[in-house]
mmCIF file of C-alpha atoms in Angstrom:
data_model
loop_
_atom_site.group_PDB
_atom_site.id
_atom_site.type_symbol
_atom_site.label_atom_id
_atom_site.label_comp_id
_atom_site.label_asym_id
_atom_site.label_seq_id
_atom_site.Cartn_x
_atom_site.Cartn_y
_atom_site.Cartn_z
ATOM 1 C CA UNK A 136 12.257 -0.551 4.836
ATOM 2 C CA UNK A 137 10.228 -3.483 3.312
ATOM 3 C CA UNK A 138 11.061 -7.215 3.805
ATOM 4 C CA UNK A 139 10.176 -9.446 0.799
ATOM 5 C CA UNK A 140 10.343 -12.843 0.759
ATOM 6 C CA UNK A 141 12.508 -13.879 -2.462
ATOM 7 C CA UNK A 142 9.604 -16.331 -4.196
ATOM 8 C CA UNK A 143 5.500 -15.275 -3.990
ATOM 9 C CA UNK A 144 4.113 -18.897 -4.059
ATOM 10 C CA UNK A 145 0.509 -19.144 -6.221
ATOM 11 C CA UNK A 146 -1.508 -15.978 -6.536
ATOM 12 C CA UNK A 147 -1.128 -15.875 -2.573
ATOM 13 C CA UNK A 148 0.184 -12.220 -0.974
ATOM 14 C CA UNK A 149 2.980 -13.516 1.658
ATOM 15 C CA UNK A 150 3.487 -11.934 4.708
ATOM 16 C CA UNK A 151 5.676 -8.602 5.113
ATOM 17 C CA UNK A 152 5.577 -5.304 6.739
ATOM 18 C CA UNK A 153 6.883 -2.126 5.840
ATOM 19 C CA UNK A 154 9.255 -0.255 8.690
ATOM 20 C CA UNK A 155 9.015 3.632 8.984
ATOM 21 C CA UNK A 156 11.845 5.154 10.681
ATOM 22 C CA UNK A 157 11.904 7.524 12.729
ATOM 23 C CA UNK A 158 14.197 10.417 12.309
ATOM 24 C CA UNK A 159 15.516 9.658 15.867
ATOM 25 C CA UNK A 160 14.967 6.080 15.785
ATOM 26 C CA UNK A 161 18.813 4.994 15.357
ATOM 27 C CA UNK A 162 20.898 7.858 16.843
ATOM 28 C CA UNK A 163 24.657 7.912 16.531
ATOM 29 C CA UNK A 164 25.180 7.075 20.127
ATOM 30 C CA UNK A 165 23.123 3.423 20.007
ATOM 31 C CA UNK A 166 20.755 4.940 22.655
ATOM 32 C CA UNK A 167 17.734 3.254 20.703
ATOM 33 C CA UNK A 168 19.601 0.251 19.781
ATOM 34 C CA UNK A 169 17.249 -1.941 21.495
ATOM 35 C CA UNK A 170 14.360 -0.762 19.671
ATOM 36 C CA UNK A 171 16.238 -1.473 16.751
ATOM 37 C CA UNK A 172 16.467 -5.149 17.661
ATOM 38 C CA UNK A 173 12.514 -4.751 18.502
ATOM 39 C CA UNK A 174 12.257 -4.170 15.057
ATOM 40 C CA UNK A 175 14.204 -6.967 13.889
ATOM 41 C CA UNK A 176 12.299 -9.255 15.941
ATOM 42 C CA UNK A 177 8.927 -8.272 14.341
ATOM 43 C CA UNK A 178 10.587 -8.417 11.271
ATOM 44 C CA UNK A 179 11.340 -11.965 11.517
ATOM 45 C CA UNK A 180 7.556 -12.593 12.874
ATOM 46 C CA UNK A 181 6.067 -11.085 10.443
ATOM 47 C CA UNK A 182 8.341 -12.031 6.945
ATOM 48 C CA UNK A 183 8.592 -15.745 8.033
ATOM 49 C CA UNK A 184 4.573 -16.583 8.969
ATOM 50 C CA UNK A 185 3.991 -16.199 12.567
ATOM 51 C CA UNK A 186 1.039 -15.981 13.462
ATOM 52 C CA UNK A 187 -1.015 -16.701 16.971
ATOM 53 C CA UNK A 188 0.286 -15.548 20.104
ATOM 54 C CA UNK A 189 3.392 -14.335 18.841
ATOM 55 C CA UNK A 190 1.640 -12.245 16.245
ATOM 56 C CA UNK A 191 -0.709 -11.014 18.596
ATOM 57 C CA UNK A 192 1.833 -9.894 20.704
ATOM 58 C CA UNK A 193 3.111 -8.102 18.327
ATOM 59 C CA UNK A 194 0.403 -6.290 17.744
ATOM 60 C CA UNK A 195 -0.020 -5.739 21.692
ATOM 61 C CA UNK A 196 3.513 -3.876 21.688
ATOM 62 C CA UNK A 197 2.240 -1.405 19.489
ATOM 63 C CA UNK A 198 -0.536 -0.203 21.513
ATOM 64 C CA UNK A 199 1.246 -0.319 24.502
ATOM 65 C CA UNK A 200 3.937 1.684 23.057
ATOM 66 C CA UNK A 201 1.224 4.302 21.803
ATOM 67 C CA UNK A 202 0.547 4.466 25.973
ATOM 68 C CA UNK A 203 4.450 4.971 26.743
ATOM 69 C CA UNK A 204 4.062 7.673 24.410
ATOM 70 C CA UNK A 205 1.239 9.619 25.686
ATOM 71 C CA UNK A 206 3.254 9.338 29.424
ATOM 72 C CA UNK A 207 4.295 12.321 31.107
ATOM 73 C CA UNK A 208 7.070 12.760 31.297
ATOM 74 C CA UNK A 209 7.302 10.120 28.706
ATOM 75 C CA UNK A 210 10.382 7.292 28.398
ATOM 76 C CA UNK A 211 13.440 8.306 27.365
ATOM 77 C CA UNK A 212 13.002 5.412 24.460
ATOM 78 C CA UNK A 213 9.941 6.797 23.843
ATOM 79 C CA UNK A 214 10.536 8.569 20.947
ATOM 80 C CA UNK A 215 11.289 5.975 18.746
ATOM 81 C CA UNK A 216 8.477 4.068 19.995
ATOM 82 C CA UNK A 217 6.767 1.409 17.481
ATOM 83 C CA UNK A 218 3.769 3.523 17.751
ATOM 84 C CA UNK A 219 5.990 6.126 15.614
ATOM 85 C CA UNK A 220 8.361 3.610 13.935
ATOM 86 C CA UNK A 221 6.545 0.431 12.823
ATOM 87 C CA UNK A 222 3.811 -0.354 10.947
ATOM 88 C CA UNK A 223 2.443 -4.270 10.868
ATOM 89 C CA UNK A 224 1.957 -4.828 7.207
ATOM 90 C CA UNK A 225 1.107 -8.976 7.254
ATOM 91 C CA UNK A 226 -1.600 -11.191 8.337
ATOM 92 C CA UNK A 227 -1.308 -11.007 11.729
ATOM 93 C CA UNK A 228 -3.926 -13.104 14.235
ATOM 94 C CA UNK A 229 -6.707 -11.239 15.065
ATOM 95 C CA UNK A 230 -7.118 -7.947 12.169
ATOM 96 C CA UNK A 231 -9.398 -9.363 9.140
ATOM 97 C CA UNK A 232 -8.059 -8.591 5.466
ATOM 98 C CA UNK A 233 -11.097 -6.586 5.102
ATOM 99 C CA UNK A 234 -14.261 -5.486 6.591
ATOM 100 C CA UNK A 235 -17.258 -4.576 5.499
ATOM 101 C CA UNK A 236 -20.099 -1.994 7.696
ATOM 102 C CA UNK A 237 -23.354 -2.734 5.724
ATOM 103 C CA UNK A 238 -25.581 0.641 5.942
ATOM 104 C CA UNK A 239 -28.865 -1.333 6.523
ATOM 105 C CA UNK A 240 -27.140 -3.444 9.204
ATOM 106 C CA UNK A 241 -25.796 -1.353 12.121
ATOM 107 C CA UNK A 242 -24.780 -2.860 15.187
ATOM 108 C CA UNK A 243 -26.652 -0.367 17.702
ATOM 109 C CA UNK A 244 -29.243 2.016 16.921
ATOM 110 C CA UNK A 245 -30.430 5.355 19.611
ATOM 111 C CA UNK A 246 -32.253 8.280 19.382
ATOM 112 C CA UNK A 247 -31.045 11.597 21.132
ATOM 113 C CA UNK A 248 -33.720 13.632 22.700
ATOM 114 C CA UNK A 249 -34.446 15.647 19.605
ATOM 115 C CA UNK A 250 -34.757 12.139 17.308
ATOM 116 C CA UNK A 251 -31.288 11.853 15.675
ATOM 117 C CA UNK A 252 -30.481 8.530 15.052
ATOM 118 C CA UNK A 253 -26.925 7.272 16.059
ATOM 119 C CA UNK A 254 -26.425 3.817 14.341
ATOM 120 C CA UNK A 255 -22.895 2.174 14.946
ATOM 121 C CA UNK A 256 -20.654 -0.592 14.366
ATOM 122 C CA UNK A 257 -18.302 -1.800 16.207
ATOM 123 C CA UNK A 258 -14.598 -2.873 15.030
ATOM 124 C CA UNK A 259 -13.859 -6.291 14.927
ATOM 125 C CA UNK A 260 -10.525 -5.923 15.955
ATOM 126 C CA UNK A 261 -10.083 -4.013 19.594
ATOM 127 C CA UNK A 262 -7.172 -1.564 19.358
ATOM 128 C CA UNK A 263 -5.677 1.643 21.273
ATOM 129 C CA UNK A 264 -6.896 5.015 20.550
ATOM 130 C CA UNK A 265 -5.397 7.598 18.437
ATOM 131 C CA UNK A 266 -3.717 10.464 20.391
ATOM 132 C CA UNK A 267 0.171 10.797 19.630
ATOM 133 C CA UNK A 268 -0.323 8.159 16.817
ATOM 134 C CA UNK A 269 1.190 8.969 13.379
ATOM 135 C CA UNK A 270 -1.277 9.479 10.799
ATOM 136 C CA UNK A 271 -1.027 6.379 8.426
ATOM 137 C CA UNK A 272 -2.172 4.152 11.933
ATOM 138 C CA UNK A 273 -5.407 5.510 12.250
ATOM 139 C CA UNK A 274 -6.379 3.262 9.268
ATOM 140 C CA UNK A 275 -4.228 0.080 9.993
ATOM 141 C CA UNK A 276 -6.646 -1.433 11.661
ATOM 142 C CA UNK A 277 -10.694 -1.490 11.107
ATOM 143 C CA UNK A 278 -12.080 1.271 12.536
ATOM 144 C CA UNK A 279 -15.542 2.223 14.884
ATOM 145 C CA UNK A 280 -18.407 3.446 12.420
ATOM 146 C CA UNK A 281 -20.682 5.868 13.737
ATOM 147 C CA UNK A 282 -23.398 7.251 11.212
ATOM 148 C CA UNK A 283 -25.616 10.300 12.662
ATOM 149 C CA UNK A 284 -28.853 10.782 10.732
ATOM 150 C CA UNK A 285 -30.269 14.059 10.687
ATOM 151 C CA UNK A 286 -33.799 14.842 9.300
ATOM 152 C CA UNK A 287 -34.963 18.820 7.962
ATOM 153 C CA UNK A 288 -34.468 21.444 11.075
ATOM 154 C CA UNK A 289 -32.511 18.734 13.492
ATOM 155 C CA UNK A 290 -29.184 19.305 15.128
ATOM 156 C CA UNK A 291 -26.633 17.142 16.126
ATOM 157 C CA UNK A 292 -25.642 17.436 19.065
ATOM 158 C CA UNK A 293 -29.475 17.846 20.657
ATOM 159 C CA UNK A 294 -29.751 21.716 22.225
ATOM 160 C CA UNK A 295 -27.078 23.097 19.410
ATOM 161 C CA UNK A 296 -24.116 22.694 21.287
ATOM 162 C CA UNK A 297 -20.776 22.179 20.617
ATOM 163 C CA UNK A 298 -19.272 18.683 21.199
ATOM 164 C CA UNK A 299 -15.469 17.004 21.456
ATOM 165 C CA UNK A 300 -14.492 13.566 21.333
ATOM 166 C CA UNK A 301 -12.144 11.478 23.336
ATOM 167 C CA UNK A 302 -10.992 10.050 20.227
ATOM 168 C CA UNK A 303 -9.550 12.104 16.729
ATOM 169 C CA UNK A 304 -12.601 12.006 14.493
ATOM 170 C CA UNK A 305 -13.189 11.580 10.928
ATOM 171 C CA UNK A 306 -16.599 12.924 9.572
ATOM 172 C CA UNK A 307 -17.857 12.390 6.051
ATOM 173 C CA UNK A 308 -20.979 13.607 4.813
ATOM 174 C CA UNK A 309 -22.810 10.733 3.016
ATOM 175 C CA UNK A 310 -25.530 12.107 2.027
ATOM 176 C CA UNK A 311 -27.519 15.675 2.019
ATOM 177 C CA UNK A 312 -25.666 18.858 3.315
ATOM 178 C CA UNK A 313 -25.305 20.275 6.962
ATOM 179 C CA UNK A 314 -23.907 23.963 8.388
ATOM 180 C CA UNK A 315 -21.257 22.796 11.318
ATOM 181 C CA UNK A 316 -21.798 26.051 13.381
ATOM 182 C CA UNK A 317 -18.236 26.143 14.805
ATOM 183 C CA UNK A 318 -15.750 24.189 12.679
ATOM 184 C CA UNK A 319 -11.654 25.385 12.325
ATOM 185 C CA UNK A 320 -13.113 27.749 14.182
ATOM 186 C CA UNK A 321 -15.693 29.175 11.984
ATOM 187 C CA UNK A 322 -19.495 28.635 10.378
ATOM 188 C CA UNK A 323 -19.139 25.679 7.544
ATOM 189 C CA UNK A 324 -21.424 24.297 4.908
ATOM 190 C CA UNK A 325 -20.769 20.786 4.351
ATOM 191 C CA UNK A 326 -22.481 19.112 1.265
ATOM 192 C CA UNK A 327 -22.047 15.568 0.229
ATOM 193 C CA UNK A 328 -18.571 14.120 -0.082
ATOM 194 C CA UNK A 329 -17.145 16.668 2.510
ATOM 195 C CA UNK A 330 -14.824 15.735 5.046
ATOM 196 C CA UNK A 331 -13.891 17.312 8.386
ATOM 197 C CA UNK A 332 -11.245 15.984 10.703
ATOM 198 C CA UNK A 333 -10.618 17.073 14.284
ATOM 199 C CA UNK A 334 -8.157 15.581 17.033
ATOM 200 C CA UNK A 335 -9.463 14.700 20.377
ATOM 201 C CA UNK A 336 -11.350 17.161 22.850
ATOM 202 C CA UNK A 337 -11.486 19.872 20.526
ATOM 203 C CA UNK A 338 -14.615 21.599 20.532
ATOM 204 C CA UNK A 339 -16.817 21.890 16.769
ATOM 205 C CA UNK A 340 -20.499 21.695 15.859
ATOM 206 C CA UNK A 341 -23.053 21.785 16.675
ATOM 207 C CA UNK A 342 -24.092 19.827 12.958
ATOM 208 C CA UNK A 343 -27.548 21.402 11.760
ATOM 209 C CA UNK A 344 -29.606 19.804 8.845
ATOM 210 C CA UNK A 345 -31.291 23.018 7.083
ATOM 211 C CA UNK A 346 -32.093 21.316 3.816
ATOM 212 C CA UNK A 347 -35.178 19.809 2.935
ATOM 213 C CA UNK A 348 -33.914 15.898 3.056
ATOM 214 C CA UNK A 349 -32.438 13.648 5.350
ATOM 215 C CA UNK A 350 -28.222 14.527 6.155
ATOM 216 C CA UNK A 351 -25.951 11.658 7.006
ATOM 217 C CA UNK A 352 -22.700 12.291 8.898
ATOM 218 C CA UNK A 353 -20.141 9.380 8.981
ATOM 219 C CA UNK A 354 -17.646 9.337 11.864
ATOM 220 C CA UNK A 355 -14.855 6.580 11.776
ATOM 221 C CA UNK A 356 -12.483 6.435 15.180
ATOM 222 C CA UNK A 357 -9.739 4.576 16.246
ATOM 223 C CA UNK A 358 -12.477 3.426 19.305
ATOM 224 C CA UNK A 359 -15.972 4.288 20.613
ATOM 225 C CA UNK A 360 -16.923 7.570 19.287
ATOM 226 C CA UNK A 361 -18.103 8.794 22.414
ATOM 227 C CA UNK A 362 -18.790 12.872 22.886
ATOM 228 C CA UNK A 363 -19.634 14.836 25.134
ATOM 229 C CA UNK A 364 -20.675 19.113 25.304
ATOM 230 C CA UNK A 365 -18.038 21.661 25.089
ATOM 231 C CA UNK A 366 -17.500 25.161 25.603
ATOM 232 C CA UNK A 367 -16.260 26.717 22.661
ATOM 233 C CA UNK A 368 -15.982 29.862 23.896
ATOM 234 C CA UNK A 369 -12.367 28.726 25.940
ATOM 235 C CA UNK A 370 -11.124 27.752 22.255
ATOM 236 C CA UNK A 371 -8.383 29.291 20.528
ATOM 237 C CA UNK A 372 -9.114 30.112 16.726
ATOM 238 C CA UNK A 373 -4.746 29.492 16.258
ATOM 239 C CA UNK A 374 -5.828 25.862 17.578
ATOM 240 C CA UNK A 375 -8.847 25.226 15.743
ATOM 241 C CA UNK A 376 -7.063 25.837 13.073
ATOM 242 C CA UNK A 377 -3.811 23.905 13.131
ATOM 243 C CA UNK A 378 -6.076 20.908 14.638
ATOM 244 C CA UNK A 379 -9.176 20.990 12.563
ATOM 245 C CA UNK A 380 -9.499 20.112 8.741
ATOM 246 C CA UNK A 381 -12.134 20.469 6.044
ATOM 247 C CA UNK A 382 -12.181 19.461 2.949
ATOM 248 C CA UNK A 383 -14.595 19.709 -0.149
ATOM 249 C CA UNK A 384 -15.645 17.517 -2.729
ATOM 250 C CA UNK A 385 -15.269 19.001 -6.409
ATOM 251 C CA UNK A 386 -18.404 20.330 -8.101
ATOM 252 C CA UNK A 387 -19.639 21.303 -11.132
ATOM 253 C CA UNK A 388 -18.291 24.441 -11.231
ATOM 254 C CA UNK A 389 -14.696 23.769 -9.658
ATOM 255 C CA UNK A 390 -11.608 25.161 -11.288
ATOM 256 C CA UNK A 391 -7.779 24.826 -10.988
ATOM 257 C CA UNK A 392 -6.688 23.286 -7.673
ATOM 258 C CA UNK A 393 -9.961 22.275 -6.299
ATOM 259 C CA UNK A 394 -11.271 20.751 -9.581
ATOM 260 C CA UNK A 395 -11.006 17.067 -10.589
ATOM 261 C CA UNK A 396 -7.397 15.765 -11.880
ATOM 262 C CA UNK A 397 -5.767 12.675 -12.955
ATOM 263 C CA UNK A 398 -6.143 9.347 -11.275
ATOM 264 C CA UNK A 399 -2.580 8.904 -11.960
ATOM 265 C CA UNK A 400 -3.063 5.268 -13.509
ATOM 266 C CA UNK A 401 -1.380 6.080 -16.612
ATOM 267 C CA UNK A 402 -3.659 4.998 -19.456
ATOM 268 C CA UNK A 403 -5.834 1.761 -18.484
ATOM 269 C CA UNK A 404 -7.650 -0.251 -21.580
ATOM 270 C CA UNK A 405 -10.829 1.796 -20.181
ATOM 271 C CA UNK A 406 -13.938 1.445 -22.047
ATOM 272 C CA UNK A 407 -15.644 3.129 -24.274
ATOM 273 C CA UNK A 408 -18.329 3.666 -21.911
ATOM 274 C CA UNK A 409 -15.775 4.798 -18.749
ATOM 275 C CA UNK A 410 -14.133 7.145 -21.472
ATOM 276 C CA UNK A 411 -17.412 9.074 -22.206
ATOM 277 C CA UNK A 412 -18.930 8.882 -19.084
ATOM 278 C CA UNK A 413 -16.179 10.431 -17.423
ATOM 279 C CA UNK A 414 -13.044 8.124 -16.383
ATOM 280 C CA UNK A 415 -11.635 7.943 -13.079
ATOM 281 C CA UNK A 416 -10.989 11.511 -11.552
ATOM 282 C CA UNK A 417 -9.613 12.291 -8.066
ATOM 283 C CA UNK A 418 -9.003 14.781 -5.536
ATOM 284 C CA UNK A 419 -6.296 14.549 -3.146
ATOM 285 C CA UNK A 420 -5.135 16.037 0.062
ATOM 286 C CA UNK A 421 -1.837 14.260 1.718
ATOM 287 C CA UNK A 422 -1.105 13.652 5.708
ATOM 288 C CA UNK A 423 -1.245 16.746 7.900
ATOM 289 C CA UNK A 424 -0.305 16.050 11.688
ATOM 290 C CA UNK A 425 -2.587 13.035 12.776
ATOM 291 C CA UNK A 426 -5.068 13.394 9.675
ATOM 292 C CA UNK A 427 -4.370 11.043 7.255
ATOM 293 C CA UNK A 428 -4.702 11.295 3.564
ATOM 294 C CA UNK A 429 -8.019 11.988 1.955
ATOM 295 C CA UNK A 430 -8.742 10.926 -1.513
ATOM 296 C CA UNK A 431 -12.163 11.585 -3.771
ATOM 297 C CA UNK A 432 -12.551 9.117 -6.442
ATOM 298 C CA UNK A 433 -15.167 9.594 -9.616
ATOM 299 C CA UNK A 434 -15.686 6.540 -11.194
ATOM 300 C CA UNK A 435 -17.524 6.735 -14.442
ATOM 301 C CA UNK A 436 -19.500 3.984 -15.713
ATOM 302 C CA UNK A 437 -18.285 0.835 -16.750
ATOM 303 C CA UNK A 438 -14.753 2.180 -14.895
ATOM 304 C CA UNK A 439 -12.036 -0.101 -13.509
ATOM 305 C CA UNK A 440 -9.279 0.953 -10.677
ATOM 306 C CA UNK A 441 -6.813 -2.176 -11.151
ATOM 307 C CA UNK A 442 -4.577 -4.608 -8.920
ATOM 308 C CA UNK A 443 -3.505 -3.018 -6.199
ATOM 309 C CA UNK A 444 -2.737 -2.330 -2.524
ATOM 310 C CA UNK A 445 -3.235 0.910 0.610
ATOM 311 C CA UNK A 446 0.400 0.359 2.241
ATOM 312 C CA UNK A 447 -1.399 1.792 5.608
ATOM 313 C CA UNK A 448 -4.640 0.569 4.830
ATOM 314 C CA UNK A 449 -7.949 2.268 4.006
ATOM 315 C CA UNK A 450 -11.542 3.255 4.953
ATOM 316 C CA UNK A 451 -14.025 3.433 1.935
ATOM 317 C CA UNK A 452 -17.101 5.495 1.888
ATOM 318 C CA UNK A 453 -19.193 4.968 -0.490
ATOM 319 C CA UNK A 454 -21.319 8.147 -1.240
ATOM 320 C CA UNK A 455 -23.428 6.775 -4.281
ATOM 321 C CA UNK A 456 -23.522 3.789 -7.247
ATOM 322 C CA UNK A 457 -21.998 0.798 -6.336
ATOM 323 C CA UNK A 458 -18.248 -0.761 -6.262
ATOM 324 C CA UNK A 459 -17.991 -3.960 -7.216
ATOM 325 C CA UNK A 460 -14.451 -5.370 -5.456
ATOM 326 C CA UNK A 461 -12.620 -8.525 -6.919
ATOM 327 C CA UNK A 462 -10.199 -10.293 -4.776
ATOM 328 C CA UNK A 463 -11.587 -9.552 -1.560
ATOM 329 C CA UNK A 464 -13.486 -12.790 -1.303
ATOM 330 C CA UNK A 465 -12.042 -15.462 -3.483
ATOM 331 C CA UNK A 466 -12.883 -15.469 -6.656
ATOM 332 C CA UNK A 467 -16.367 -13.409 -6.207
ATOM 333 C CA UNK A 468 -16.629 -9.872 -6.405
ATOM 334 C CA UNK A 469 -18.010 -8.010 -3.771
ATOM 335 C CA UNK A 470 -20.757 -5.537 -3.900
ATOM 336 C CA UNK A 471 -20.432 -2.308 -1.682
ATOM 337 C CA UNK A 472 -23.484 0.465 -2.211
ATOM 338 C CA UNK A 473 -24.238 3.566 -1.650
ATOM 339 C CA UNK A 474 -23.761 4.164 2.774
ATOM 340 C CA UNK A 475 -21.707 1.373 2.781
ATOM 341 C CA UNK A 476 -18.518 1.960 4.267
ATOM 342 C CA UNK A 477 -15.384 -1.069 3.832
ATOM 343 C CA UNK A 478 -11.994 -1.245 5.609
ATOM 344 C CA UNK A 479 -8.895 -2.932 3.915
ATOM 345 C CA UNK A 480 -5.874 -3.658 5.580
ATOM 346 C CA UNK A 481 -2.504 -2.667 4.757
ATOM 347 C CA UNK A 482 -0.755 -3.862 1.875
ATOM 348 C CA UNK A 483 -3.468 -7.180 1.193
ATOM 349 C CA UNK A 484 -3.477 -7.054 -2.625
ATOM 350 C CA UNK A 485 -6.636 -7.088 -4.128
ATOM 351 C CA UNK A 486 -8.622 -5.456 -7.214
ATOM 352 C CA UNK A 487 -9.564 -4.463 -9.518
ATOM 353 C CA UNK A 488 -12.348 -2.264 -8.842
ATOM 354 C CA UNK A 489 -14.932 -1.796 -11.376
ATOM 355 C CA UNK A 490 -17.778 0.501 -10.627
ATOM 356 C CA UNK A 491 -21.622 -0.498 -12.499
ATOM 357 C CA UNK A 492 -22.535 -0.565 -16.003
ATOM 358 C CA UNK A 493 -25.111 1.991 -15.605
ATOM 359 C CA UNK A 494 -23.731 4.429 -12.759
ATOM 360 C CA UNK A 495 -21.032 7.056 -11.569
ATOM 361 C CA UNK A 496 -19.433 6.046 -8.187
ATOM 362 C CA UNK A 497 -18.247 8.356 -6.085
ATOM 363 C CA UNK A 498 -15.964 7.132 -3.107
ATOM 364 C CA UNK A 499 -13.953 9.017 0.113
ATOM 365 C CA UNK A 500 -11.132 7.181 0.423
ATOM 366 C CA UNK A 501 -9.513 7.637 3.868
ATOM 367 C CA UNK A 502 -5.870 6.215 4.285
ATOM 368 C CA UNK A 503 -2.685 6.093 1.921
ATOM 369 C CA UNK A 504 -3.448 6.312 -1.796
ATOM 370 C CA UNK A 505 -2.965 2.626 -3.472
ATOM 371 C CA UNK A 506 -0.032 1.474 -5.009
ATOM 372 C CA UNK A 507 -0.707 0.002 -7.955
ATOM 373 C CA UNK A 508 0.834 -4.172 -8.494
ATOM 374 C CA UNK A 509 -0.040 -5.679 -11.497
ATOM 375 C CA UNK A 510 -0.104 -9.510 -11.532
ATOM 376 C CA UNK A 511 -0.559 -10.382 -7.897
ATOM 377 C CA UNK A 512 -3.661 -10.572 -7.984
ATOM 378 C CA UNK A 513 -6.022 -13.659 -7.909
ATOM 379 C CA UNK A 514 -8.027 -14.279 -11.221
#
């Protein structure tokens, strides 16, 4: 369900939210008709401008309905929860419309006894974690950054272990290639662009760097990326597998499903430039269990994505070029390059997106692809 208001005034986005329902949500009986009225309430917060403590609150429901959830045994309203039946889709006090985790600029920087770097940043906005979440509210709300920098013959963790997380992780390989020893329960090669996806406290890795550069791993988590050694040997490969994703950038020499297709935009007035040099292609993968969807954008030169919106938000990783981003601050553009990594949150209307007159971009785009809304923008 989506509440609009019935007039937009200026180029200004007003506040609204989408509701998704749960398929037990509103049972014939009224059981859940409470939660129902829940939702009504945030409705009316959200459509008609609230914003402070009320907002806030709001926010504070979900997460402690995500902890109802996880409960055992859990509440008998529990299934309908707001961590499974709402998401926030306004300005609400406290998440930023965007964010932005400059590669040069990390928060923290260590060194693990065999000298790979861990840089972070932190997320502005503190938030639960990600177990029994749905998979469009990993991205709601800016997430931790971790980047892991491995140089030729290093492994990640130190001693060539296998690791889990507390939190479901998101891994994206910026830059160079690395062989994940144990991931969805095999040996992987992961080259630039790939992305792996595991939920919490399931063994994987170690990560080893066997090329002859410097391999960047990008994690983003719902909260501190914090790992610790595992045994894999007490896995189950049925697990692994139903738990674990990878997926893989196109190449040169990709074909059928797992070659380039369609951005889906229709036909754009691209230029004459973006036309030779290779439009906009993408490869998509939709939700599966608590991953959320994956999309790798190719943007030729001179290329334009226009107005639009991520109804569930979205992580950017910028892999190489630049993406220029209008909307996001005023009326500049902003400049994301290559390692820089940019959160938007749901359903702020922004764009276009142009990539540079001289280079390809190539993005990972982590979060629900965007819907395109021409004329809201600002100019």
């Amino acid at each position: 369900l989506a509440l609009l208001p019935e007039s937009r005034l200026g180029q200004k986005r007003p506040p609204w939210f989408s509701v998704r329902m749960h398929s037990q949500m509103l049972s014939p009986s009224g059981k859940n008709s409470g939660l129902l009225g829940c939702c009504l309430w945030l409705l009316w917060v959200t459509s008609s401008g609230a914003h402070g403590d009320i907002a806030e609150a709001a926010l504070d429901l979900d997460d402690e309905c995500s902890a109802q959830h996880l409960a055992s045994p859990p509440p008998s309203d529990s299934v309908g929860c707001a961590a499974h039946a709402l998401q926030l889709r306004s300005q609400l006090g406290g998440v930023p419309t965007s964010n932005r985790y400059e590669h040069d600029a990390p928060q923290s920087r260590e060194s693990l006894a065999n000298g790979v770097e861990v840089l972070r940043w932190s997320s502005p906005y503190s938030h639960g974690g990600t177990r029994g979440l749905m998979p469009m509210q990993i991205t709601d709300r800016p997430p931790h950054v971790t980047k892991v920098v491995l140089k030729p013959g290093q492994a990640f963790p130190e001693h060539g272990v296998s690791l889990r997380t507390q939190e479901d992780a998101l891994y994206v390989v910026i830059g160079g290639s690395v062989q994940c020893d144990f991931c969805k329960a095999g040996k992987h090669d992961l080259s630039t662009g790939d992305v792996f996806f595991t939920t919490a406290h399931r063994p994987h890795g170690p990560f080893v760097n066997h090329g002859s550069g410097d391999a960047i791993l990008g994690v983003a988590s719902r909260k501190y990326f914090a790992f610790e050694h595992s045994d894999r040997t007490q896995a189950h490969g049925w697990d692994m597998k139903v738990n674990q994703h990878i997926y893989s950038m196109p190449h040169s020499g990709s074909a059928g499903v797992d070659a380039w297709g369609p951005s889906g935009m229709g036909t754009p007035p691209l230029t004459t430039t973006c036309w030779s040099s290779g439009k906009v292609m993408v490869k998509e993968w939709g939700e599966r269990l608590n991953m959320p969807s994956v999309m790798m954008v190719k943007m030729g030169h001179d290329c334009f994505i226009p107005c639009h919106e991520h109804p569930s938000g979205a992580v950017y990783f910028i892999l190489s070029g630049k993406l220029l981003v209008h909307g996001e601050a005023g009326p500049f553009n902003s400049t994301y390059g290559t390692g820089d990594v940019r959160w938007v949150r749901p359903s702020f209307v922004y764009g276009p997106e142009y990539s540079s007159l001289d280079s390809e971009a190539r993005l990972v785009v982590l979060g629900s692809p965007g819907s395109f809304t021409a004329g809201l923008c600002l100019h």
